[in-house]
Short mmCIF file of C-alpha atoms and ligand atoms in Angstrom, two decimals:
data_model
loop_
_atom_site.label_atom_id
_atom_site.label_comp_id
_atom_site.label_asym_id
_atom_site.label_seq_id
_atom_site.Cartn_x
_atom_site.Cartn_y
_atom_site.Cartn_z
CA ALA A 18 104.89 126.48 129.84
CA ARG A 19 103.94 125.41 126.39
CA PRO A 20 100.09 124.57 126.02
CA ALA A 21 98.89 120.80 126.25
CA PRO A 22 98.95 118.82 122.99
CA THR A 23 95.69 120.17 121.06
CA VAL A 24 93.33 118.87 118.34
CA PHE A 25 91.91 122.24 116.91
CA VAL A 26 88.85 122.20 114.91
CA LEU A 27 88.23 125.33 112.98
CA TYR A 28 84.73 125.90 111.53
CA GLY A 29 84.35 128.37 108.78
CA ALA A 30 88.00 127.49 108.04
CA THR A 31 87.87 128.78 104.51
CA GLY A 32 85.78 131.99 105.50
CA ASP A 33 86.63 135.41 105.56
CA LEU A 34 87.20 135.54 109.53
CA ALA A 35 89.39 132.52 109.47
CA ARG A 36 91.35 134.36 106.64
CA ARG A 37 91.74 137.68 108.12
CA MET A 38 92.17 136.65 111.87
CA VAL A 39 92.31 133.19 112.89
CA LEU A 40 94.60 131.63 110.47
CA PRO A 41 97.24 134.32 110.85
CA ALA A 42 96.92 134.37 114.56
CA PHE A 43 97.71 130.50 114.59
CA TYR A 44 100.78 131.14 112.63
CA ASP A 45 101.88 134.14 114.52
CA LEU A 46 101.76 131.96 117.56
CA ALA A 47 103.79 129.42 115.84
CA CYS A 48 106.46 131.96 114.94
CA ARG A 49 106.70 132.98 118.52
CA GLY A 50 107.13 129.48 119.55
CA LEU A 51 103.78 129.52 121.53
CA MET A 52 102.09 126.65 120.05
CA PRO A 53 101.79 123.52 121.78
CA GLU A 54 104.51 121.00 120.97
CA ASP A 55 102.15 118.83 119.32
CA TRP A 56 98.86 119.93 117.62
CA ARG A 57 96.67 119.23 114.58
CA LEU A 58 94.30 121.68 112.98
CA VAL A 59 91.39 120.28 111.09
CA GLY A 60 89.57 122.83 109.01
CA ASN A 61 85.85 122.43 108.15
CA GLY A 62 83.80 124.33 105.60
CA ARG A 63 81.76 124.03 102.81
CA GLY A 64 82.76 121.79 100.04
CA ASP A 65 85.57 119.13 100.05
CA VAL A 66 88.98 120.40 100.08
CA ALA A 67 91.94 118.03 99.76
CA HIS A 68 94.55 118.38 102.74
CA GLU A 69 97.19 119.71 100.27
CA ASP A 70 94.79 122.24 98.85
CA PHE A 71 93.88 123.48 102.22
CA ARG A 72 97.50 123.98 102.97
CA GLY A 73 97.90 125.80 99.83
CA HIS A 74 94.97 128.08 100.83
CA VAL A 75 96.55 128.66 104.16
CA ARG A 76 99.83 129.75 102.56
CA GLU A 77 98.05 132.26 100.27
CA VAL A 78 96.23 133.65 103.04
CA LEU A 79 99.46 134.05 105.14
CA GLU A 80 101.06 135.61 102.10
CA GLU A 81 98.19 138.06 101.90
CA PHE A 82 97.60 138.79 105.71
CA GLY A 83 100.76 137.73 107.39
CA PRO A 84 103.12 136.58 108.95
CA HIS A 85 104.69 135.56 105.65
CA PRO A 86 104.89 131.78 105.54
CA ASP A 87 108.78 132.01 104.96
CA SER A 88 109.29 134.23 107.99
CA GLY A 89 108.65 131.11 110.35
CA PRO A 90 108.28 127.44 110.70
CA TRP A 91 105.82 126.84 107.71
CA GLU A 92 107.12 123.31 106.74
CA ASP A 93 106.28 122.06 110.27
CA PHE A 94 103.22 124.09 110.55
CA SER A 95 101.63 123.23 107.18
CA GLN A 96 101.88 119.30 107.91
CA ARG A 97 99.51 119.69 110.93
CA LEU A 98 96.92 121.34 108.92
CA LEU A 99 94.00 118.79 107.74
CA PHE A 100 90.83 119.41 106.08
CA ALA A 101 87.41 117.79 106.35
CA GLY A 102 84.35 119.33 104.69
CA GLY A 103 80.69 119.13 105.21
CA GLY A 104 78.53 118.60 108.45
CA PHE A 105 78.32 115.84 110.98
CA THR A 106 75.95 113.71 108.86
CA THR A 107 78.40 110.72 108.10
CA ASP A 108 81.31 109.28 109.42
CA SER A 109 82.68 107.64 106.08
CA PRO A 110 86.38 108.04 105.65
CA GLY A 111 87.40 111.50 105.00
CA SER A 112 84.26 113.01 106.72
CA LEU A 113 84.81 115.62 109.67
CA LEU A 114 83.86 112.79 112.25
CA ASP A 115 86.38 110.40 110.90
CA VAL A 116 89.14 112.91 110.35
CA LEU A 117 88.39 114.20 114.14
CA ARG A 118 88.51 110.56 115.33
CA HIS A 119 91.86 109.86 113.83
CA ALA A 120 93.22 113.30 114.99
CA ARG A 121 92.12 112.56 118.45
CA GLU A 122 93.44 108.94 118.59
CA ASP A 123 96.74 110.40 117.43
CA MET A 124 96.47 112.99 120.24
CA ALA A 125 95.55 110.53 122.90
CA GLU A 126 98.94 108.80 122.30
CA LEU A 127 100.49 112.18 123.47
CA GLY A 128 99.40 111.89 126.89
CA GLU A 129 96.06 112.38 129.02
CA GLN A 130 96.31 116.27 129.09
CA ALA A 131 95.59 116.43 125.20
CA GLN A 132 92.78 118.90 124.65
CA LEU A 133 90.19 119.42 121.94
CA VAL A 134 89.23 122.92 121.08
CA HIS A 135 86.23 123.74 118.70
CA TYR A 136 86.58 127.19 117.11
CA LEU A 137 83.28 128.51 115.63
CA ALA A 138 84.25 131.07 113.22
CA ILE A 139 80.97 130.96 111.42
CA PRO A 140 77.97 133.19 111.06
CA PRO A 141 75.95 133.36 114.35
CA SER A 142 72.89 131.72 112.73
CA ALA A 143 75.09 128.54 112.53
CA PHE A 144 76.20 128.59 116.24
CA GLU A 145 73.17 126.70 117.41
CA GLU A 146 73.26 123.89 114.89
CA THR A 147 77.04 123.27 115.56
CA THR A 148 76.80 123.44 119.24
CA ARG A 149 73.93 120.61 119.21
CA ALA A 150 76.02 118.56 116.97
CA LEU A 151 78.88 118.74 119.15
CA GLY A 152 76.58 117.42 122.09
CA GLU A 153 75.18 114.72 119.87
CA HIS A 154 78.51 113.23 118.55
CA ASP A 155 80.20 113.25 121.91
CA LEU A 156 82.56 115.83 120.93
CA ALA A 157 81.57 118.48 123.73
CA ASP A 158 82.75 116.51 127.10
CA GLY A 159 85.92 118.21 128.24
CA ALA A 160 86.35 120.10 125.21
CA THR A 161 86.76 123.86 124.87
CA VAL A 162 84.46 125.94 122.45
CA VAL A 163 85.23 129.34 121.17
CA TYR A 164 82.39 131.47 119.81
CA GLU A 165 83.38 134.40 117.60
CA LYS A 166 81.02 137.50 117.84
CA PRO A 167 78.14 138.31 117.83
CA PHE A 168 77.06 135.99 120.31
CA GLY A 169 73.52 136.81 119.58
CA THR A 170 72.09 139.29 117.47
CA SER A 171 69.26 140.45 119.51
CA PRO A 172 68.29 139.96 123.25
CA GLU A 173 65.89 137.07 122.37
CA SER A 174 68.42 135.28 120.09
CA PHE A 175 71.14 135.79 122.74
CA ARG A 176 68.81 134.09 125.46
CA GLU A 177 67.90 131.24 122.99
CA LEU A 178 71.82 130.64 122.11
CA ASP A 179 72.81 131.07 125.70
CA ALA A 180 70.13 128.45 126.93
CA LEU A 181 71.17 126.02 124.19
CA VAL A 182 75.00 126.38 124.88
CA HIS A 183 74.50 125.68 128.56
CA GLU A 184 72.37 122.46 127.77
CA VAL A 185 75.64 121.11 125.98
CA LEU A 186 78.34 122.87 127.69
CA ASP A 187 79.47 124.17 131.05
CA GLU A 188 80.11 127.91 131.20
CA GLU A 189 83.89 127.05 131.95
CA GLN A 190 84.02 125.51 128.66
CA VAL A 191 82.87 128.54 126.85
CA PHE A 192 85.02 131.30 125.34
CA ARG A 193 83.07 134.06 123.82
CA ILE A 194 85.29 136.20 121.80
CA ASP A 195 85.39 140.13 122.11
CA HIS A 196 88.75 141.19 120.52
CA PHE A 197 88.51 144.68 122.24
CA LEU A 198 89.36 142.69 125.62
CA GLY A 199 92.33 141.24 124.06
CA LYS A 200 93.99 144.57 122.79
CA GLU A 201 97.25 145.59 124.61
CA GLY A 202 95.86 148.86 125.47
CA THR A 203 92.78 147.58 127.23
CA GLN A 204 94.84 144.88 128.95
CA ALA A 205 97.07 147.73 130.22
CA LEU A 206 94.09 149.60 131.87
CA HIS A 207 94.08 147.01 134.81
CA VAL A 208 97.62 147.24 135.71
CA LEU A 209 97.87 150.79 135.26
CA ARG A 210 95.05 151.63 137.64
CA PHE A 211 95.44 148.95 140.23
CA GLY A 212 99.29 149.13 140.32
CA ASN A 213 99.91 152.63 140.32
CA ALA A 214 98.59 155.11 143.24
CA LEU A 215 99.05 157.87 140.62
CA PHE A 216 96.18 156.55 138.74
CA GLY A 217 94.26 154.38 141.11
CA ASN A 218 93.57 157.18 143.49
CA VAL A 219 91.87 159.20 141.02
CA TRP A 220 89.74 156.66 139.37
CA GLY A 221 86.33 157.46 140.38
CA ARG A 222 83.81 160.13 140.80
CA ASP A 223 85.54 162.42 143.34
CA SER A 224 88.14 163.07 140.50
CA VAL A 225 86.52 161.94 137.32
CA GLU A 226 84.19 164.28 135.47
CA GLN A 227 83.47 162.00 132.69
CA VAL A 228 84.69 158.94 130.79
CA GLN A 229 84.89 158.83 126.90
CA VAL A 230 85.35 155.60 125.04
CA ASP A 231 85.75 156.94 121.57
CA VAL A 232 86.02 154.79 118.55
CA PRO A 233 85.50 156.67 115.45
CA GLU A 234 86.24 154.70 112.31
CA ASP A 235 86.98 156.24 108.83
CA LEU A 236 86.21 153.19 106.60
CA ASP A 237 82.77 152.58 104.96
CA VAL A 238 81.14 149.17 105.15
CA ALA A 239 80.95 148.51 101.25
CA ASP A 240 82.80 145.24 101.53
CA ARG A 241 80.17 143.79 103.86
CA ALA A 242 76.99 145.51 103.28
CA GLY A 243 74.61 142.72 103.61
CA PHE A 244 75.93 141.69 107.19
CA TYR A 245 76.28 145.15 108.19
CA ASP A 246 72.90 146.55 107.18
CA GLU A 247 71.29 143.77 109.47
CA THR A 248 73.45 144.76 112.24
CA GLY A 249 74.35 148.51 112.65
CA ALA A 250 76.66 150.27 114.87
CA LEU A 251 74.64 149.80 118.07
CA LEU A 252 74.87 146.12 117.83
CA ASP A 253 78.03 145.75 116.00
CA MET A 254 80.03 147.86 118.44
CA LEU A 255 78.21 149.08 121.35
CA VAL A 256 76.58 146.28 122.99
CA THR A 257 79.81 144.39 122.57
CA HIS A 258 83.14 146.16 122.37
CA LEU A 259 82.27 149.41 123.91
CA LEU A 260 80.28 148.12 126.99
CA GLN A 261 82.90 145.40 127.62
CA VAL A 262 85.66 148.36 127.50
CA THR A 263 83.43 150.27 129.83
CA ALA A 264 83.30 147.22 132.19
CA GLU A 265 86.97 146.99 132.03
CA VAL A 266 87.48 150.82 133.00
CA ALA A 267 84.94 151.01 135.61
CA MET A 268 85.18 147.62 137.39
CA GLU A 269 85.79 147.45 141.32
CA ALA A 270 88.93 145.75 142.39
CA PRO A 271 88.69 141.93 141.51
CA ALA A 272 88.96 139.54 144.59
CA SER A 273 91.97 137.88 142.74
CA SER A 274 93.57 137.55 139.32
CA SER A 275 91.62 134.42 138.49
CA ALA A 276 89.59 134.62 135.40
CA GLU A 277 86.32 134.19 137.25
CA ASP A 278 87.12 136.93 139.51
CA LEU A 279 87.80 139.14 136.70
CA GLN A 280 84.67 138.22 134.74
CA THR A 281 82.46 138.60 138.14
CA ALA A 282 84.01 142.13 138.28
CA ARG A 283 83.20 143.15 134.74
CA GLU A 284 79.72 141.65 135.15
CA ALA A 285 78.99 143.89 138.38
CA VAL A 286 79.62 146.89 136.18
CA LEU A 287 77.22 145.86 133.36
CA ALA A 288 74.66 145.01 135.91
CA ALA A 289 75.18 148.40 137.40
CA VAL A 290 74.59 150.06 133.91
CA ARG A 291 71.42 152.10 134.09
CA PRO A 292 69.19 150.73 131.06
CA LEU A 293 69.85 152.97 128.15
CA GLN A 294 67.06 155.46 127.49
CA PRO A 295 66.33 156.76 124.01
CA GLU A 296 67.18 160.31 124.93
CA ASP A 297 70.71 159.01 125.96
CA VAL A 298 71.43 157.71 122.63
CA VAL A 299 72.02 159.37 119.08
CA LEU A 300 71.87 156.93 115.98
CA GLY A 301 73.28 158.21 112.74
CA GLN A 302 73.67 157.27 109.16
CA TYR A 303 76.30 158.65 106.95
CA GLU A 304 74.95 160.31 103.61
CA GLY A 305 75.40 157.98 100.71
CA TYR A 306 75.05 154.92 102.94
CA THR A 307 71.91 153.67 101.03
CA ASP A 308 73.83 153.90 97.46
CA ILE A 309 76.21 151.10 98.63
CA ASP A 310 75.56 147.89 96.78
CA GLY A 311 73.67 145.46 98.91
CA VAL A 312 72.17 148.27 101.28
CA PRO A 313 68.35 148.31 100.60
CA ASP A 314 66.76 151.90 99.59
CA GLY A 315 65.29 153.45 102.61
CA SER A 316 67.56 151.42 104.99
CA THR A 317 67.34 153.01 108.44
CA THR A 318 70.59 151.16 109.63
CA ASP A 319 72.65 153.22 112.22
CA THR A 320 76.27 153.57 110.92
CA PHE A 321 76.87 155.67 113.98
CA VAL A 322 75.91 155.60 117.56
CA ALA A 323 76.76 157.81 120.48
CA ALA A 324 75.66 157.00 124.02
CA ARG A 325 75.66 158.57 127.32
CA VAL A 326 75.88 155.71 129.74
CA TRP A 327 75.37 155.63 133.67
CA VAL A 328 77.07 153.21 135.72
CA ASP A 329 75.49 153.11 139.03
CA THR A 330 77.92 152.09 141.30
CA ASP A 331 79.28 154.20 144.38
CA ARG A 332 82.33 154.84 142.66
CA TRP A 333 80.76 156.08 139.39
CA HIS A 334 77.56 157.50 140.29
CA GLY A 335 76.85 160.88 138.44
CA VAL A 336 79.72 160.31 136.15
CA PRO A 337 78.70 160.03 132.39
CA PHE A 338 80.34 157.52 130.43
CA LEU A 339 80.16 158.72 126.87
CA LEU A 340 80.56 156.01 124.14
CA ARG A 341 80.74 156.87 120.50
CA THR A 342 81.46 154.88 117.34
CA GLY A 343 80.71 155.15 113.56
CA LYS A 344 81.69 154.44 110.23
CA ARG A 345 82.91 157.15 107.52
CA MET A 346 83.94 159.60 110.14
CA ALA A 347 86.57 162.13 110.13
CA GLN A 348 89.41 159.83 111.67
CA LYS A 349 90.14 156.49 112.88
CA ALA A 350 90.85 156.03 116.61
CA GLN A 351 90.31 154.05 119.67
CA ARG A 352 90.88 156.02 122.90
CA VAL A 353 89.46 155.66 126.55
CA SER A 354 89.85 159.01 128.31
CA LEU A 355 89.18 159.91 131.90
CA VAL A 356 88.54 163.75 132.11
CA LEU A 357 89.48 164.81 135.49
CA ARG A 358 87.79 167.31 137.50
CA ARG A 359 89.88 170.61 137.33
CA PRO A 360 91.49 171.59 140.76
CA GLU A 361 90.43 174.73 142.49
CA ALA A 362 93.61 176.72 142.18
CA PRO A 363 93.52 180.41 143.54
CA SER A 364 97.23 180.63 142.99
CA LEU A 365 97.09 179.95 139.27
CA PRO A 366 95.71 182.35 136.52
CA SER A 367 92.97 180.69 134.71
CA LEU A 368 93.79 177.00 134.06
CA PRO A 369 93.86 175.95 130.23
CA VAL A 370 90.97 173.69 129.18
CA GLN A 371 93.21 170.97 127.82
CA GLY A 372 95.25 169.05 130.50
CA ASN A 373 93.65 166.92 133.46
CA VAL A 374 93.06 164.11 130.95
CA LEU A 375 94.24 160.55 131.13
CA THR A 376 93.89 158.61 127.76
CA VAL A 377 94.62 154.98 126.88
CA ASP A 378 95.01 154.64 123.38
CA ILE A 379 93.82 150.95 122.70
CA SER A 380 94.52 150.98 118.92
CA GLY A 381 97.60 148.87 117.70
CA SER A 382 99.79 147.90 120.58
CA GLY A 383 98.50 150.75 122.71
CA ALA A 384 99.72 153.93 124.23
CA LEU A 385 99.16 156.04 127.34
CA ASP A 386 98.80 159.90 127.18
CA ILE A 387 98.75 161.94 130.19
CA GLY A 388 97.63 165.50 129.61
CA MET A 389 98.85 167.87 131.95
CA VAL A 390 98.71 171.64 132.90
CA LEU A 391 102.36 173.06 133.10
CA LYS A 392 104.20 176.14 133.62
CA GLN A 393 105.47 177.17 130.37
CA PRO A 394 109.35 177.30 130.90
CA GLY A 395 110.53 181.10 131.02
CA PRO A 396 110.44 184.01 133.04
CA ASP A 397 106.77 184.44 133.72
CA LEU A 398 104.06 182.34 135.13
CA VAL A 399 102.26 181.30 131.95
CA LEU A 400 100.32 178.28 132.04
CA THR A 401 100.14 175.69 129.22
CA SER A 402 99.20 172.18 128.62
CA SER A 403 101.06 169.29 127.12
CA SER A 404 100.97 165.57 127.36
CA ALA A 405 103.41 162.72 127.89
CA ARG A 406 103.07 159.72 125.77
CA LEU A 407 104.18 156.43 126.39
CA GLN A 408 103.91 153.61 123.44
CA LEU A 409 103.43 150.31 125.23
CA CYS A 410 105.60 148.80 122.53
CA ASP A 411 108.74 150.82 123.80
CA VAL A 412 108.12 149.37 127.41
CA ALA A 413 111.47 147.49 128.01
CA GLY A 414 111.24 143.79 127.15
CA GLY A 415 107.93 144.07 125.72
CA ASP A 416 106.56 141.98 122.83
CA PRO A 417 102.94 143.27 122.06
CA LEU A 418 100.50 140.68 120.72
CA PRO A 419 97.58 141.40 118.47
CA PRO A 420 94.32 140.92 119.94
CA TYR A 421 93.49 137.64 118.18
CA VAL A 422 96.88 136.17 119.03
CA ALA A 423 96.63 137.08 122.77
CA LEU A 424 93.16 135.55 122.64
CA LEU A 425 94.23 132.31 121.03
CA HIS A 426 97.23 131.89 123.37
CA ASP A 427 94.59 132.34 126.38
CA VAL A 428 92.38 129.67 124.62
CA LEU A 429 95.21 127.30 124.42
CA HIS A 430 95.97 127.78 128.08
CA GLY A 431 92.28 127.65 129.13
CA ASP A 432 92.40 131.27 130.59
CA ARG A 433 89.18 132.92 130.27
CA SER A 434 90.03 136.31 131.94
CA LEU A 435 89.82 138.22 128.61
CA PHE A 436 86.45 136.41 127.44
CA THR A 437 82.93 137.52 127.89
CA SER A 438 80.74 135.50 130.25
CA SER A 439 77.20 134.61 129.77
CA ASP A 440 76.09 136.83 132.77
CA GLY A 441 78.07 139.81 131.52
CA LEU A 442 76.47 139.46 128.03
CA GLN A 443 72.92 138.81 129.59
CA ALA A 444 73.31 142.22 131.27
CA ALA A 445 74.67 144.10 128.42
CA TRP A 446 71.71 143.07 126.03
CA SER A 447 69.31 143.78 128.65
CA ARG A 448 70.81 147.26 129.15
CA VAL A 449 70.22 148.11 125.58
CA GLU A 450 66.60 146.56 125.18
CA PRO A 451 64.66 149.85 125.73
CA VAL A 452 66.58 151.55 123.01
CA LEU A 453 65.85 148.52 120.58
CA ARG A 454 62.18 148.70 121.54
CA ASP A 455 61.83 152.49 121.04
CA ARG A 456 64.72 153.23 118.68
CA PRO A 457 65.63 156.80 118.15
CA ALA A 458 65.23 158.15 114.63
CA VAL A 459 68.59 157.67 112.73
CA GLN A 460 70.17 161.18 111.96
CA PRO A 461 72.31 161.90 108.80
CA TYR A 462 75.60 163.07 108.91
CA ALA A 463 78.29 164.09 106.20
CA PRO A 464 80.90 161.39 105.37
CA GLY A 465 84.18 162.43 106.91
CA SER A 466 82.55 164.43 109.70
CA TRP A 467 82.32 163.49 113.51
CA GLY A 468 78.59 162.46 113.32
CA PRO A 469 75.43 164.19 113.78
CA ALA A 470 75.34 167.41 115.89
CA ALA A 471 73.02 166.06 118.37
CA ALA A 472 75.96 163.65 119.37
CA ASP A 473 77.96 166.78 120.47
CA GLU A 474 75.00 167.79 122.41
CA LEU A 475 74.90 164.71 124.40
CA ALA A 476 78.53 164.92 125.29
CA GLY A 477 77.81 168.19 127.19
CA PRO A 478 79.63 171.56 127.36
CA GLY A 479 83.20 170.07 127.22
CA GLY A 480 82.33 168.14 124.04
CA TRP A 481 84.13 165.20 122.48
CA LEU A 482 87.85 165.23 123.17
CA LEU A 483 88.31 164.38 119.56
CA GLY A 484 86.99 166.64 116.87
CA GLY A 485 83.72 168.29 117.94
CA SER A 486 83.55 171.08 120.04
CA GLY A 487 86.10 169.67 122.46
C1 BG6 B 503 84.50 144.38 114.56
C2 BG6 B 503 83.42 145.25 114.09
O1 BG6 B 503 84.21 143.63 115.69
O2 BG6 B 503 85.44 145.39 115.16
C3 BG6 B 503 83.86 146.16 112.94
O3 BG6 B 503 82.60 144.17 113.44
C4 BG6 B 503 84.84 147.07 113.46
O4 BG6 B 503 82.61 146.90 112.45
C5 BG6 B 503 85.92 146.14 114.18
O5 BG6 B 503 85.51 147.87 112.39
C6 BG6 B 503 86.97 147.21 114.87
O6 BG6 B 503 88.16 146.62 115.52
P1 BG6 B 503 89.69 146.66 114.87
O7 BG6 B 503 90.12 146.05 116.17
O8 BG6 B 503 89.58 145.52 113.92
O9 BG6 B 503 89.97 148.08 114.67
#
């Protein structure tokens, strides 16, 4: 069914995130016929932009980031775009409050189901002020509020923001984005495991020796050095994406498919993560990072992090989860791998080290790789390894959605399954706190490499599956 009629307010509508992710996701949904039958989008941002000029801006954005405006219902789409700049200080004609009031009146005529969605594509430092304003101007009641990441930039700022958000909103109204949960590959994990005895039966410490959540990146951070230098890999990627993906991998079977039960299952994993200790974490910085414009000399920001994480549940006790990500590494990849214990096999000559690995590639539209030990076809018993790959986009009838499109779709349907929860983030932040307090020294690594050597040691004898000694 189509979502209910919606008035959408996009804060930060002329900003970078809206350009790259949010506006293209809207148009993508429209091209797929997945938008509500009736909707308006009120863009908000700095400065005063005429409705016509905003439409022109969105058109340019789509020409750059796609889908191309002429490939879909641009005429209808653009007529629904409005702009109202500035803050909530006045309700004079053309102000945000005024435009919103009119848009809501129009929507109300469309029926009682009409919904109001606030999308905060603004810097985290502005979350509190906007949230408070929503409460003060009676715009919070019954509305949905979407927060971009990062939801908090430290354990303390998380707690403050969380408390304020709950003064104004019920948790059910809050949608916190972590786009790694919206990736097709990440979503595939659940069905793969719970729907297949072949995988479900090996999912735990009896069969799994270690899990790797590996997200090396080859790009640098030159285009957003200012933001990045205040964040670093641990906060940008680990406390957010890598831990959420870990929760998705390690969860117990949720009681039902409801959003609440799925979130509870992820929360339980995060609560069972042992607080990270400095000796379980390697921080790195690529050589040349401090030469980038906007990065202060002597910056010790981490552009690389590897961590050995322990999930202390019955299922995973003693199995290391190896998490790794970094900028300017040898290769770009996004993979979750279960390295299986090699079977005792007295009838077979020594087993090749490859094989016995199940990998879900969560990049792009996702893929599954099953690494197996096989008999090399031929007269003799020669063992070899090979892998079977299934691209999720080849699954019959499939039409993969980019993560932002999938998440926006769920916002419109009020489905919070793929969003992070207050309790989950609370746990994630508290688990990294010991490392923030007692931060390991940042070790240099060569651009284009696999990070500091210490990260290989952390992985143990088998090493990392990608690069390194594995
Ligand atoms: C973002 C991080 O959340 O995720 C970036 O801020 C990172 O540093 C990006 O590069 C990776 O996600 P994707 O899906 O765009 O490859």
